[in-house]
């Protein structure tokens, strides 16, 4: 059983320093390296795009491709 981690707040993010020059984005309470490989799924909702970002072994959830069982790593390594 894994312990759930508490989402990072804006105050936590602003105070965060990992000792490197890496810049992170705060997305849904989690730190994301904007340079790292990622898969973005955009959904058109009420006239605007909503973005869901996936990295590593996260399963990609797409309403249009629900039957496909893919992870971000699988998509990013395709064709290599």
XYZ file of N, CA and C in Angstrom, residues 8 13 16 18 22-40 51-56 58:
90
model
N 0.974 19.943 -3.581
C 1.743 21.128 -3.224
C 0.863 22.368 -3.409
N 5.123 25.872 -3.383
C 5.836 26.001 -4.659
C 6.765 27.208 -4.646
N 9.790 26.492 -2.590
C 10.531 25.284 -2.948
C 11.892 25.618 -3.563
N 15.199 23.067 -4.748
C 15.824 21.748 -4.730
C 17.345 21.829 -4.867
N 17.035 24.002 -12.015
C 15.875 23.496 -12.740
C 14.649 24.327 -12.391
N 13.913 24.711 -13.419
C 12.659 25.450 -13.212
C 11.505 24.479 -13.368
N 10.567 24.559 -12.476
C 9.410 23.672 -12.482
C 8.124 24.462 -12.657
N 7.102 23.780 -13.133
C 5.750 24.331 -13.171
C 4.932 23.582 -12.125
N 3.978 24.273 -11.524
C 3.063 23.645 -10.586
C 1.785 23.308 -11.356
N 1.501 22.009 -11.495
C 0.337 21.556 -12.251
C -0.474 20.620 -11.368
N -1.674 21.036 -11.046
C -2.561 20.224 -10.203
C -1.879 19.760 -8.919
N -1.116 20.640 -8.307
C -0.474 20.325 -7.032
C 0.798 19.518 -7.136
N 1.318 19.310 -8.358
C 2.539 18.528 -8.545
C 3.562 19.339 -9.329
N 4.842 19.138 -9.004
C 5.907 19.797 -9.751
C 6.139 19.071 -11.060
N 6.210 19.822 -12.162
C 6.446 19.257 -13.480
C 7.631 19.987 -14.093
N 8.570 19.228 -14.625
C 9.697 19.805 -15.348
C 9.220 20.095 -16.767
N 9.090 21.373 -17.162
C 8.526 21.692 -18.472
C 9.411 21.258 -19.635
N 10.660 20.953 -19.375
C 11.577 20.513 -20.415
C 11.471 18.998 -20.632
N 11.034 18.288 -19.611
C 10.957 16.827 -19.679
C 9.961 16.371 -20.744
N 10.177 15.180 -21.224
C 9.275 14.599 -22.215
C 7.899 14.394 -21.598
N 6.879 14.819 -22.337
C 5.520 14.684 -21.830
C 4.553 14.557 -22.998
N 3.388 14.034 -22.708
C 2.315 13.910 -23.690
C 1.164 14.764 -23.192
N 0.680 15.640 -24.057
C -0.464 16.489 -23.716
C -1.680 16.035 -24.497
N -6.186 21.042 -21.048
C -5.006 20.201 -21.232
C -4.835 19.241 -20.062
N -4.513 17.993 -20.394
C -4.120 17.003 -19.396
C -2.727 16.532 -19.799
N -1.775 16.597 -18.889
C -0.388 16.258 -19.187
C -0.040 14.920 -18.547
N 0.660 14.075 -19.323
C 1.062 12.753 -18.860
C 2.566 12.594 -19.055
N 3.222 11.943 -18.090
C 4.656 11.678 -18.166
C 4.933 10.262 -17.690
N 6.067 9.726 -18.135
C 6.526 8.421 -17.660
C 5.513 7.315 -17.884
N 2.529 7.029 -16.630
C 1.129 7.415 -16.414
C 0.295 6.917 -17.590
